[in-house]
């Protein structure tokens, strides 16, 4: 099973740019082209929040149009730039979304790896939260299938990243989530967004990570007190490959056109790699 993770798409109304300079829609279009060209083809795509930039209905309509190009199913969770009500207006007919619950969390059971999407949104706040109600839902969801390999995906990472301006808008409830995660060794990965760069950590008995954005990247600046800035580093996405024998192997792919591929011709230096 191949799981592609797109994150922080920050889709704008047609013709508009994020922060007046990032052509997020064009960048997502290019990422989708590249994902569709992957062989073997990915089975599913997860998008880990900040799907659109300002949370407007118009942006969600644009997002829907752009995602319709994907050759495989896509499952969406929301981030701090998203708006539940406006998202529902455009994506409310998606079969995997809960019809009645306030929170947009769900479990996808159709694949060898169980996929659990979490909703960490707190309206009007940049940071996220897993409150008692959401954690209770997650506990129930995990207890249903303790033997099945499971991926949790969510926007706000439950771990610290050392990028301070992002850590201060992290996840409330992370400690309680950690206690829950420790009791469920079937959790192979916790896949997050929000950070706009790939970061990995061993966390509470599993592996947790963030993904690059398909648009702008948060600067790698580990100085305490550093101002939050972004840069147009190459955009990317994650490719998580699962087999029964290996579990999940995670790759980071870069979006763009680059020189090559070239063969490893024998030039006397020891060959391939
Ligand atoms: Fe973002
Ligand atoms: Fe975010």
Tab-separated table of C-alpha atoms and ligand atoms in Angstrom:
chain	number	residue	atom	x	y	z
A	1	UNK	CA	0.000	0.000	0.000
A	2	UNK	CA	1.308	3.443	-0.922
A	3	UNK	CA	0.059	6.483	0.961
A	4	UNK	CA	0.899	9.932	-0.365
A	5	UNK	CA	0.702	12.757	2.145
A	6	UNK	CA	0.139	16.258	0.844
A	7	UNK	CA	0.113	19.060	3.382
A	8	UNK	CA	-0.529	22.752	3.778
A	9	UNK	CA	-1.916	23.345	0.311
A	10	UNK	CA	-3.141	26.863	1.284
A	11	UNK	CA	-5.364	27.039	-1.808
A	12	UNK	CA	-6.528	30.570	-2.717
A	13	UNK	CA	-9.350	31.918	-4.897
A	14	UNK	CA	-8.557	31.591	-8.622
A	15	UNK	CA	-5.797	34.010	-9.631
A	16	UNK	CA	-4.870	34.961	-6.039
A	17	UNK	CA	-1.646	34.294	-4.134
A	18	UNK	CA	-1.023	33.519	-0.467
A	19	UNK	CA	0.740	36.357	1.375
A	20	UNK	CA	0.676	38.257	-1.921
A	21	UNK	CA	3.431	36.115	-3.385
A	22	UNK	CA	2.853	32.335	-3.216
A	23	UNK	CA	1.048	30.833	-6.233
A	24	UNK	CA	-0.348	28.006	-4.113
A	25	UNK	CA	-2.911	26.792	-6.674
A	26	UNK	CA	-0.345	26.396	-9.451
A	27	UNK	CA	2.007	24.670	-7.023
A	28	UNK	CA	-0.691	22.202	-5.967
A	29	UNK	CA	-1.484	21.501	-9.618
A	30	UNK	CA	2.158	20.590	-10.203
A	31	UNK	CA	2.300	18.398	-7.091
A	32	UNK	CA	-0.826	16.533	-8.193
A	33	UNK	CA	0.639	15.928	-11.655
A	34	UNK	CA	3.707	14.449	-10.028
A	35	UNK	CA	1.678	12.271	-7.642
A	36	UNK	CA	-0.411	10.938	-10.523
A	37	UNK	CA	2.795	10.036	-12.390
A	38	UNK	CA	4.232	7.970	-9.475
A	39	UNK	CA	4.665	4.281	-10.326
A	40	UNK	CA	3.484	2.101	-8.799
A	41	UNK	CA	0.552	4.411	-8.355
A	42	UNK	CA	-0.325	5.525	-4.816
A	43	UNK	CA	-3.449	3.905	-3.352
A	44	UNK	CA	-4.599	6.908	-1.370
A	45	UNK	CA	-3.722	10.530	-0.717
A	46	UNK	CA	-4.007	12.142	2.713
A	47	UNK	CA	-4.031	15.938	2.988
A	48	UNK	CA	-3.023	17.076	6.468
A	49	UNK	CA	-4.698	20.433	6.828
A	50	UNK	CA	-4.390	24.081	5.915
A	51	UNK	CA	-6.201	22.923	2.810
A	52	UNK	CA	-7.076	26.513	1.939
A	53	UNK	CA	-5.581	29.831	2.961
A	54	UNK	CA	-8.433	31.906	4.393
A	55	UNK	CA	-11.180	29.327	4.996
A	56	UNK	CA	-13.560	30.775	2.369
A	57	UNK	CA	-16.157	28.780	0.429
A	58	UNK	CA	-14.679	30.061	-2.835
A	59	UNK	CA	-11.318	28.538	-1.890
A	60	UNK	CA	-12.880	25.171	-1.019
A	61	UNK	CA	-14.578	25.143	-4.434
A	62	UNK	CA	-11.169	25.782	-6.010
A	63	UNK	CA	-9.652	23.027	-3.843
A	64	UNK	CA	-12.323	20.586	-4.941
A	65	UNK	CA	-11.647	21.395	-8.580
A	66	UNK	CA	-7.890	20.950	-8.144
A	67	UNK	CA	-8.188	17.685	-6.175
A	68	UNK	CA	-10.559	16.239	-8.778
A	69	UNK	CA	-7.453	15.691	-10.927
A	70	UNK	CA	-6.087	13.117	-8.458
A	71	UNK	CA	-6.229	9.574	-9.811
A	72	UNK	CA	-6.877	8.042	-6.371
A	73	UNK	CA	-9.101	8.708	-3.328
A	74	UNK	CA	-8.109	11.636	-1.122
A	75	UNK	CA	-8.953	12.043	2.567
A	76	UNK	CA	-8.880	15.511	4.076
A	77	UNK	CA	-8.350	16.820	7.595
A	78	UNK	CA	-8.509	20.475	8.596
A	79	UNK	CA	-5.868	22.899	9.869
A	80	UNK	CA	-5.876	26.303	11.497
A	81	UNK	CA	-6.369	28.091	8.156
A	82	UNK	CA	-9.501	26.001	7.499
A	83	UNK	CA	-13.122	26.629	8.432
A	84	UNK	CA	-15.325	23.644	9.326
A	85	UNK	CA	-18.603	25.165	8.182
A	86	UNK	CA	-17.314	26.396	4.843
A	87	UNK	CA	-15.449	23.129	4.258
A	88	UNK	CA	-18.686	21.210	4.853
A	89	UNK	CA	-20.554	23.432	2.373
A	90	UNK	CA	-18.282	22.179	-0.411
A	91	UNK	CA	-17.131	18.736	0.778
A	92	UNK	CA	-20.113	17.730	2.950
A	93	UNK	CA	-21.157	15.040	0.469
A	94	UNK	CA	-17.848	13.156	0.911
A	95	UNK	CA	-18.789	9.663	2.077
A	96	UNK	CA	-16.020	9.334	4.636
A	97	UNK	CA	-16.960	12.462	6.597
A	98	UNK	CA	-19.191	12.164	9.665
A	99	UNK	CA	-22.612	13.642	8.946
A	100	UNK	CA	-23.583	14.758	12.387
A	101	UNK	CA	-20.601	15.160	14.696
A	102	UNK	CA	-19.155	18.608	15.298
A	103	UNK	CA	-15.612	17.351	14.686
A	104	UNK	CA	-14.447	16.117	11.304
A	105	UNK	CA	-12.675	12.959	12.441
A	106	UNK	CA	-13.149	9.510	10.921
A	107	UNK	CA	-11.604	6.078	10.337
A	108	UNK	CA	-11.069	4.609	6.857
A	109	UNK	CA	-11.300	0.829	6.936
A	110	UNK	CA	-10.965	-0.053	3.226
A	111	UNK	CA	-7.193	-0.544	3.087
A	112	UNK	CA	-4.554	-2.825	4.648
A	113	UNK	CA	-3.511	0.117	6.837
A	114	UNK	CA	-6.266	1.679	8.890
A	115	UNK	CA	-6.349	5.461	8.438
A	116	UNK	CA	-7.658	7.649	11.252
A	117	UNK	CA	-8.081	11.349	10.482
A	118	UNK	CA	-8.227	13.744	13.440
A	119	UNK	CA	-9.661	17.242	13.773
A	120	UNK	CA	-7.434	19.548	15.832
A	121	UNK	CA	-9.105	22.815	14.844
A	122	UNK	CA	-10.027	25.481	17.381
A	123	UNK	CA	-11.947	28.204	15.503
A	124	UNK	CA	-10.120	31.513	15.548
A	125	UNK	CA	-6.885	30.099	16.935
A	126	UNK	CA	-3.584	29.220	15.220
A	127	UNK	CA	-2.821	26.464	17.720
A	128	UNK	CA	-4.800	23.222	17.816
A	129	UNK	CA	-6.400	21.025	20.429
A	130	UNK	CA	-7.482	17.488	21.108
A	131	UNK	CA	-10.076	18.077	23.817
A	132	UNK	CA	-11.567	15.355	26.034
A	133	UNK	CA	-14.380	14.657	23.574
A	134	UNK	CA	-12.018	14.212	20.645
A	135	UNK	CA	-9.648	12.046	22.672
A	136	UNK	CA	-12.568	9.873	23.812
A	137	UNK	CA	-13.563	9.398	20.164
A	138	UNK	CA	-9.970	8.463	19.290
A	139	UNK	CA	-9.792	5.986	22.158
A	140	UNK	CA	-12.969	4.267	20.947
A	141	UNK	CA	-11.673	4.219	17.360
A	142	UNK	CA	-8.387	2.627	18.437
A	143	UNK	CA	-10.039	0.034	20.661
A	144	UNK	CA	-12.132	-1.302	17.789
A	145	UNK	CA	-9.119	-2.719	15.935
A	146	UNK	CA	-6.075	-3.163	18.175
A	147	UNK	CA	-4.442	-5.656	15.800
A	148	UNK	CA	-4.588	-3.633	12.589
A	149	UNK	CA	-1.665	-1.438	11.526
A	150	UNK	CA	-2.931	2.112	11.921
A	151	UNK	CA	-1.898	5.572	10.801
A	152	UNK	CA	-3.150	8.682	12.582
A	153	UNK	CA	-3.136	11.836	10.492
A	154	UNK	CA	-3.739	15.345	11.775
A	155	UNK	CA	-2.680	18.946	11.226
A	156	UNK	CA	-1.052	20.110	14.472
A	157	UNK	CA	1.797	17.831	15.565
A	158	UNK	CA	1.581	16.611	19.173
A	159	UNK	CA	5.372	16.936	19.563
A	160	UNK	CA	7.776	19.878	19.867
A	161	UNK	CA	9.881	20.664	16.813
A	162	UNK	CA	12.473	23.183	18.121
A	163	UNK	CA	11.063	25.762	15.712
A	164	UNK	CA	9.833	27.940	18.526
A	165	UNK	CA	7.335	30.196	16.752
A	166	UNK	CA	5.553	27.043	15.555
A	167	UNK	CA	5.799	25.228	18.888
A	168	UNK	CA	3.915	28.066	20.585
A	169	UNK	CA	1.005	27.363	18.220
A	170	UNK	CA	1.225	23.597	18.785
A	171	UNK	CA	-1.332	21.123	20.144
A	172	UNK	CA	-3.159	21.338	23.451
A	173	UNK	CA	-4.006	17.908	24.778
A	174	UNK	CA	-0.767	16.416	23.422
A	175	UNK	CA	0.149	14.901	26.794
A	176	UNK	CA	-3.191	13.087	27.101
A	177	UNK	CA	-2.927	11.965	23.485
A	178	UNK	CA	0.554	10.615	24.255
A	179	UNK	CA	-0.768	8.475	27.101
A	180	UNK	CA	-3.388	7.059	24.746
A	181	UNK	CA	-0.894	6.444	21.940
A	182	UNK	CA	1.432	4.563	24.316
A	183	UNK	CA	-1.327	2.050	24.994
A	184	UNK	CA	-1.864	1.332	21.290
A	185	UNK	CA	1.197	-0.202	19.664
A	186	UNK	CA	-0.766	-0.747	16.435
A	187	UNK	CA	-0.118	2.938	15.659
A	188	UNK	CA	2.619	2.791	13.030
A	189	UNK	CA	2.841	6.504	12.372
A	190	UNK	CA	1.382	9.872	13.327
A	191	UNK	CA	1.447	12.011	10.189
A	192	UNK	CA	1.113	15.754	10.692
A	193	UNK	CA	1.294	19.044	8.817
A	194	UNK	CA	1.428	22.674	10.033
A	195	UNK	CA	5.248	22.886	10.079
A	196	UNK	CA	5.742	23.241	6.315
A	197	UNK	CA	8.856	21.078	6.468
A	198	UNK	CA	9.702	17.395	7.004
A	199	UNK	CA	10.540	16.592	10.643
A	200	UNK	CA	10.665	13.168	12.341
A	201	UNK	CA	10.685	12.178	15.994
A	202	UNK	CA	10.270	9.060	18.123
A	203	UNK	CA	7.188	9.870	20.193
A	204	UNK	CA	5.345	7.838	22.810
A	205	UNK	CA	6.302	4.467	21.362
A	206	UNK	CA	5.641	5.303	17.734
A	207	UNK	CA	7.086	7.517	14.992
A	208	UNK	CA	5.643	10.933	14.367
A	209	UNK	CA	6.440	13.339	11.567
A	210	UNK	CA	5.461	16.478	9.727
A	211	UNK	CA	5.413	16.949	5.959
A	212	UNK	CA	6.705	19.660	3.662
A	213	UNK	CA	4.104	21.991	2.174
A	214	UNK	CA	3.119	21.757	-1.471
A	215	UNK	CA	3.558	25.567	-1.399
A	216	UNK	CA	5.893	27.659	0.827
A	217	UNK	CA	8.213	26.219	3.505
A	218	UNK	CA	8.805	27.460	7.058
A	219	UNK	CA	12.427	28.523	7.433
A	220	UNK	CA	14.718	26.102	9.292
A	221	UNK	CA	15.599	28.489	12.100
A	222	UNK	CA	16.206	26.849	15.481
A	223	UNK	CA	17.206	30.008	17.371
A	224	UNK	CA	14.996	30.649	20.408
A	225	UNK	CA	12.966	33.774	19.790
A	226	UNK	CA	13.515	33.734	16.013
A	227	UNK	CA	10.796	35.477	14.056
A	228	UNK	CA	8.522	33.216	11.986
A	229	UNK	CA	9.334	33.439	8.280
A	230	UNK	CA	8.805	31.346	5.173
A	231	UNK	CA	10.912	30.725	2.082
A	232	UNK	CA	10.352	29.359	-1.385
A	233	UNK	CA	12.460	26.282	-0.779
A	234	UNK	CA	11.479	23.400	-3.079
A	235	UNK	CA	7.973	22.178	-2.218
A	236	UNK	CA	7.353	18.509	-1.506
A	237	UNK	CA	5.221	15.706	-0.138
A	238	UNK	CA	5.647	12.405	1.714
A	239	UNK	CA	5.343	8.913	0.273
A	240	UNK	CA	4.667	6.247	2.922
A	241	UNK	CA	5.096	2.710	1.601
A	242	UNK	CA	3.618	-0.123	3.657
A	243	UNK	CA	4.158	-3.846	3.280
A	244	UNK	CA	3.257	-6.545	5.775
A	245	UNK	CA	6.935	-7.476	6.124
A	246	UNK	CA	8.432	-4.021	6.550
A	247	UNK	CA	5.752	-1.855	8.088
A	248	UNK	CA	5.875	1.729	6.850
A	249	UNK	CA	8.880	3.190	5.039
A	250	UNK	CA	8.641	6.962	4.581
A	251	UNK	CA	10.147	8.977	1.732
A	252	UNK	CA	10.182	12.722	1.150
A	253	UNK	CA	9.647	13.723	-2.480
A	254	UNK	CA	10.462	17.125	-3.970
A	255	UNK	CA	8.125	18.786	-6.464
A	256	UNK	CA	9.779	20.295	-9.523
A	257	UNK	CA	11.711	19.541	-12.673
A	258	UNK	CA	15.345	18.650	-12.139
A	259	UNK	CA	18.232	17.471	-14.317
A	260	UNK	CA	18.374	13.724	-14.850
A	261	UNK	CA	17.778	10.891	-14.278
A	262	UNK	CA	21.277	9.751	-15.308
A	263	UNK	CA	22.648	6.194	-15.144
A	264	UNK	CA	25.349	5.388	-12.560
A	265	UNK	CA	27.992	4.760	-15.243
A	266	UNK	CA	31.080	2.931	-13.965
A	267	UNK	CA	33.691	5.701	-13.650
A	268	UNK	CA	35.914	3.710	-11.319
A	269	UNK	CA	34.591	5.277	-8.077
A	270	UNK	CA	32.778	2.261	-6.708
A	271	UNK	CA	29.529	2.202	-8.632
A	272	UNK	CA	25.995	2.966	-7.693
A	273	UNK	CA	24.798	5.192	-4.852
B	1	LIG	FE1	0.114	25.811	6.861
B	2	LIG	FE1	-1.145	25.314	10.183
